[in-house]
Short mmCIF file of C-alpha atoms and ligand atoms in Angstrom, two decimals:
data_model
loop_
_atom_site.label_atom_id
_atom_site.label_comp_id
_atom_site.label_asym_id
_atom_site.label_seq_id
_atom_site.Cartn_x
_atom_site.Cartn_y
_atom_site.Cartn_z
CA MET A 891 4.73 76.17 77.41
CA ALA A 892 7.22 79.02 77.38
CA ALA A 893 8.58 80.49 80.58
CA ILE A 894 9.52 84.14 80.75
CA ARG A 895 12.18 85.60 83.03
CA SER A 896 10.55 88.51 84.77
CA PHE A 897 10.58 90.83 87.75
CA ILE A 898 8.57 93.65 89.31
CA CYS A 899 10.16 97.06 89.51
CA ILE A 900 9.69 100.80 89.53
CA ASP A 901 11.30 103.25 87.16
CA VAL A 902 13.49 106.16 88.18
CA PRO A 903 13.67 109.59 86.53
CA GLY A 904 16.13 110.55 83.79
CA GLU A 905 18.15 112.76 86.18
CA VAL A 906 18.97 109.73 88.33
CA LYS A 907 19.96 107.69 85.28
CA ALA A 908 22.14 110.57 84.05
CA ALA A 909 23.83 110.88 87.47
CA ILE A 910 24.54 107.14 87.44
CA GLU A 911 25.96 107.44 83.93
CA ARG A 912 28.35 110.16 85.16
CA VAL A 913 29.63 107.97 88.01
CA GLN A 914 30.07 105.08 85.58
CA ALA A 915 32.04 107.28 83.17
CA LYS A 916 34.51 108.17 85.95
CA LEU A 917 35.01 104.58 87.05
CA ARG A 918 35.30 103.08 83.57
CA ARG A 919 38.93 104.23 83.49
CA LEU A 920 39.91 101.65 86.11
CA PRO A 921 41.33 98.33 84.94
CA VAL A 922 38.43 96.29 86.30
CA GLU A 923 36.00 94.22 84.32
CA VAL A 924 32.57 95.54 85.18
CA SER A 925 29.31 95.04 83.40
CA TRP A 926 27.84 98.50 83.81
CA THR A 927 24.06 98.78 83.85
CA ARG A 928 22.89 100.65 80.79
CA PRO A 929 21.52 103.93 82.21
CA ALA A 930 18.21 103.39 80.40
CA ASN A 931 17.94 100.01 82.17
CA VAL A 932 18.39 101.38 85.70
CA HIS A 933 15.40 100.41 87.87
CA LEU A 934 14.45 99.56 91.44
CA THR A 935 13.53 95.88 91.79
CA LEU A 936 10.64 95.13 94.14
CA LYS A 937 10.56 91.42 93.46
CA PHE A 938 12.46 89.07 91.21
CA LEU A 939 10.15 86.40 89.80
CA GLY A 940 12.57 84.42 87.65
CA GLU A 941 11.16 82.06 85.03
CA VAL A 942 7.37 82.27 85.05
CA GLU A 943 5.04 80.34 82.77
CA GLU A 944 3.58 82.78 80.32
CA ALA A 945 0.03 81.83 81.34
CA ARG A 946 0.67 83.00 84.94
CA LEU A 947 1.87 86.47 84.01
CA GLY A 948 -1.64 87.82 83.44
CA ARG A 949 -2.39 87.04 87.07
CA VAL A 950 0.71 88.94 88.18
CA GLY A 951 -0.52 91.96 86.21
CA GLU A 952 -3.90 91.72 87.94
CA VAL A 953 -2.24 91.50 91.36
CA LEU A 954 -0.23 94.65 90.58
CA ASP A 955 -3.35 96.48 89.39
CA ALA A 956 -5.20 95.57 92.59
CA ILE A 957 -2.33 96.77 94.80
CA ALA A 958 -1.76 99.94 92.75
CA ARG A 959 -5.45 100.85 92.98
CA ASP A 960 -5.08 101.22 96.72
CA CYS A 961 -1.69 102.86 96.81
CA ALA A 962 -1.19 106.60 96.30
CA PRO A 963 1.99 107.80 94.55
CA PHE A 964 4.80 108.46 97.04
CA GLU A 965 8.33 109.81 97.14
CA LEU A 966 11.73 108.22 97.50
CA VAL A 967 15.18 109.78 97.75
CA THR A 968 18.44 108.51 96.28
CA ASP A 969 21.12 107.93 98.87
CA ARG A 970 24.84 107.09 98.93
CA GLY A 971 26.49 104.28 97.03
CA GLY A 972 26.92 100.82 98.49
CA VAL A 973 28.31 97.44 97.48
CA PHE A 974 27.22 93.81 97.84
CA PRO A 975 28.48 91.76 99.62
CA THR A 976 31.55 93.58 101.02
CA ALA A 977 33.92 96.36 99.96
CA ASP A 978 36.80 93.85 100.01
CA ARG A 979 35.12 91.57 97.49
CA PRO A 980 32.56 93.72 95.73
CA ARG A 981 30.19 92.00 93.32
CA VAL A 982 27.49 94.61 92.86
CA LEU A 983 27.84 98.39 93.00
CA TRP A 984 24.61 100.19 93.74
CA ILE A 985 23.00 103.47 94.77
CA GLY A 986 20.80 103.21 97.83
CA VAL A 987 17.25 104.52 97.98
CA ARG A 988 15.80 106.09 101.13
CA ASP A 989 12.23 105.18 101.96
CA GLU A 990 11.56 107.87 104.56
CA ARG A 991 7.97 106.90 105.34
CA GLY A 992 8.38 103.14 104.92
CA LEU A 993 5.90 103.14 102.04
CA LEU A 994 8.17 101.20 99.71
CA ARG A 995 8.77 98.52 102.32
CA ALA A 996 5.01 98.24 102.87
CA LEU A 997 4.44 97.96 99.13
CA VAL A 998 7.02 95.20 98.77
CA ALA A 999 5.40 93.29 101.64
CA GLN A 1000 2.02 93.61 99.93
CA VAL A 1001 3.44 92.32 96.65
CA GLU A 1002 5.08 89.38 98.46
CA ASP A 1003 1.88 88.50 100.34
CA ALA A 1004 -0.36 88.77 97.29
CA LEU A 1005 1.92 86.72 95.03
CA ALA A 1006 2.47 84.08 97.74
CA GLN A 1007 -1.27 83.36 97.46
CA TYR A 1008 -0.70 82.41 93.84
CA GLY A 1009 2.22 80.15 94.62
CA PHE A 1010 5.14 82.50 94.01
CA ALA A 1011 8.03 81.81 96.39
CA ARG A 1012 8.66 84.48 98.99
CA GLU A 1013 11.96 86.35 98.97
CA LEU A 1014 13.93 85.12 101.95
CA ARG A 1015 16.56 87.83 101.99
CA PRO A 1016 15.69 91.14 103.60
CA PHE A 1017 14.65 93.83 101.11
CA THR A 1018 17.34 96.43 100.32
CA ALA A 1019 16.12 99.21 98.07
CA HIS A 1020 18.90 99.82 95.55
CA LEU A 1021 19.69 100.77 91.97
CA THR A 1022 22.33 98.50 90.45
CA VAL A 1023 25.09 100.55 88.83
CA GLY A 1024 27.39 97.71 87.80
CA ARG A 1025 28.41 94.12 88.41
CA VAL A 1026 32.06 93.36 89.01
CA ARG A 1027 33.34 90.57 86.75
CA SER A 1028 37.02 90.42 87.80
CA GLU A 1029 38.90 90.33 91.08
CA ARG A 1030 41.71 92.55 89.88
CA SER A 1031 41.52 96.10 91.31
CA ALA A 1032 38.00 95.40 92.53
CA ARG A 1033 38.80 96.71 96.02
CA GLU A 1034 40.14 99.92 94.56
CA LEU A 1035 37.01 100.24 92.43
CA ALA A 1036 34.78 99.77 95.50
CA ARG A 1037 36.80 102.32 97.46
CA LEU A 1038 36.46 104.95 94.73
CA PHE A 1039 32.80 104.19 94.15
CA LEU A 1040 31.99 104.50 97.86
CA ALA A 1041 33.88 107.81 98.02
CA GLU A 1042 31.78 109.32 95.21
CA GLU A 1043 29.44 112.12 96.17
CA PHE A 1044 26.22 110.93 94.60
CA PRO A 1045 23.66 113.77 94.43
CA SER A 1046 20.48 113.23 96.39
CA HIS A 1047 17.42 113.11 94.12
CA ARG A 1048 13.86 113.09 95.37
CA PHE A 1049 11.48 111.37 92.98
CA ARG A 1050 7.91 110.20 92.79
CA VAL A 1051 6.85 106.59 92.39
CA THR A 1052 3.84 106.50 90.07
CA HIS A 1053 3.78 103.02 88.49
CA LEU A 1054 4.50 99.38 89.20
CA ILE A 1055 6.02 97.58 86.26
CA LEU A 1056 6.04 93.89 85.42
CA MET A 1057 9.18 93.56 83.34
CA ARG A 1058 10.36 90.83 81.06
CA SER A 1059 14.12 90.22 81.10
CA ASP A 1060 15.91 88.56 78.21
CA LEU A 1061 19.51 87.89 79.13
CA ARG A 1062 21.84 88.73 76.27
CA PRO A 1063 25.63 88.53 76.15
CA ASP A 1064 25.77 92.32 75.85
CA GLY A 1065 23.40 92.93 78.78
CA ALA A 1066 19.80 92.22 79.68
CA LEU A 1067 17.03 93.39 77.38
CA TYR A 1068 14.04 94.60 79.42
CA THR A 1069 10.52 94.85 78.03
CA PRO A 1070 7.56 96.08 80.13
CA LEU A 1071 4.75 93.51 80.05
CA HIS A 1072 2.33 95.36 82.29
CA ILE A 1073 2.24 98.81 83.90
CA ALA A 1074 0.01 99.47 86.91
CA PRO A 1075 -0.50 103.16 87.76
CA LEU A 1076 -0.64 104.06 91.46
CA GLN A 1077 -4.00 105.70 92.12
CA GLU A 1078 -4.42 109.00 93.85
CA ARG A 1079 -7.18 108.42 96.41
CA SER A 1080 -9.97 110.98 96.24
P1 ATP B 1424 22.38 90.34 84.06
O1 ATP B 1424 21.92 89.17 84.90
O2 ATP B 1424 22.65 89.99 82.61
O3 ATP B 1424 23.50 91.11 84.68
P2 ATP B 1424 20.15 91.78 85.16
O4 ATP B 1424 20.64 91.28 86.48
O5 ATP B 1424 19.85 93.21 84.99
O6 ATP B 1424 21.13 91.37 83.99
P3 ATP B 1424 18.14 89.83 85.61
O7 ATP B 1424 19.18 88.88 86.10
O8 ATP B 1424 17.01 89.31 84.78
O9 ATP B 1424 18.82 90.99 84.78
O10 ATP B 1424 17.55 90.55 86.90
C1 ATP B 1424 16.46 91.45 86.81
C2 ATP B 1424 16.38 92.22 88.12
O11 ATP B 1424 16.12 91.30 89.20
C3 ATP B 1424 17.67 92.94 88.51
O12 ATP B 1424 17.32 94.11 89.22
C4 ATP B 1424 18.37 91.96 89.40
O13 ATP B 1424 19.23 92.62 90.32
C5 ATP B 1424 17.21 91.31 90.12
N1 ATP B 1424 17.52 89.92 90.46
C6 ATP B 1424 18.08 89.01 89.66
N2 ATP B 1424 18.20 87.81 90.25
C7 ATP B 1424 17.70 87.97 91.51
C8 ATP B 1424 17.53 87.12 92.62
N3 ATP B 1424 17.89 85.84 92.60
N4 ATP B 1424 16.97 87.64 93.73
C9 ATP B 1424 16.61 88.92 93.78
N5 ATP B 1424 16.72 89.80 92.76
C10 ATP B 1424 17.28 89.34 91.64
MG1 MG B 1425 21.12 89.23 86.94
#
């Protein structure tokens, strides 16, 4: 049976994508090979699932619905830029996301716990809320790129989280193609 590469994420508003596009436009001039995230593809990953048998994905959707039913929409704020793993050897450029009330962290823990019950492996690395801006593909000038990226004034945007998305990811040579498989709306408690 077919396996589908997938992950769980939340969407960010168009203003954030546009701000990321502006930073990318500035940095594109540098002689570094970077695969820049398409602005429309920018998202906040809650959990990467990897290859999942198609038959198990319905269960993941149900898990997200159950969690979303008991989770009111909440706000996050975009923060400064950062790089993984280090500014000397940057691999991933990202914009941080501030989770002032710890609600995102709690949500991620709930997703991990619920999916662990259905046999999905737990993420071992600590959760870092971030929006990937680009992935560095060459060593040349990468330090300079990281320095300039980290010096950028990225505007702070407050936005509302309203849905959990189960996303399919098809890796293509020209960038990943994302397709939402299931969308779970966070429910306002009455
Ligand atoms: P590409 O791999 O072609 O650059 P992509 O990284 O956007 O594209 P995926 O590799 O399918 O597409 O990843 C989907 C999402 O899951 C991204 O947000 C990515 O950062 C995250 N992700 C990918 N692999 C892992 C992993 N091993 N652990 C945690 N998160 C991951
Ligand atoms: Mg990837």
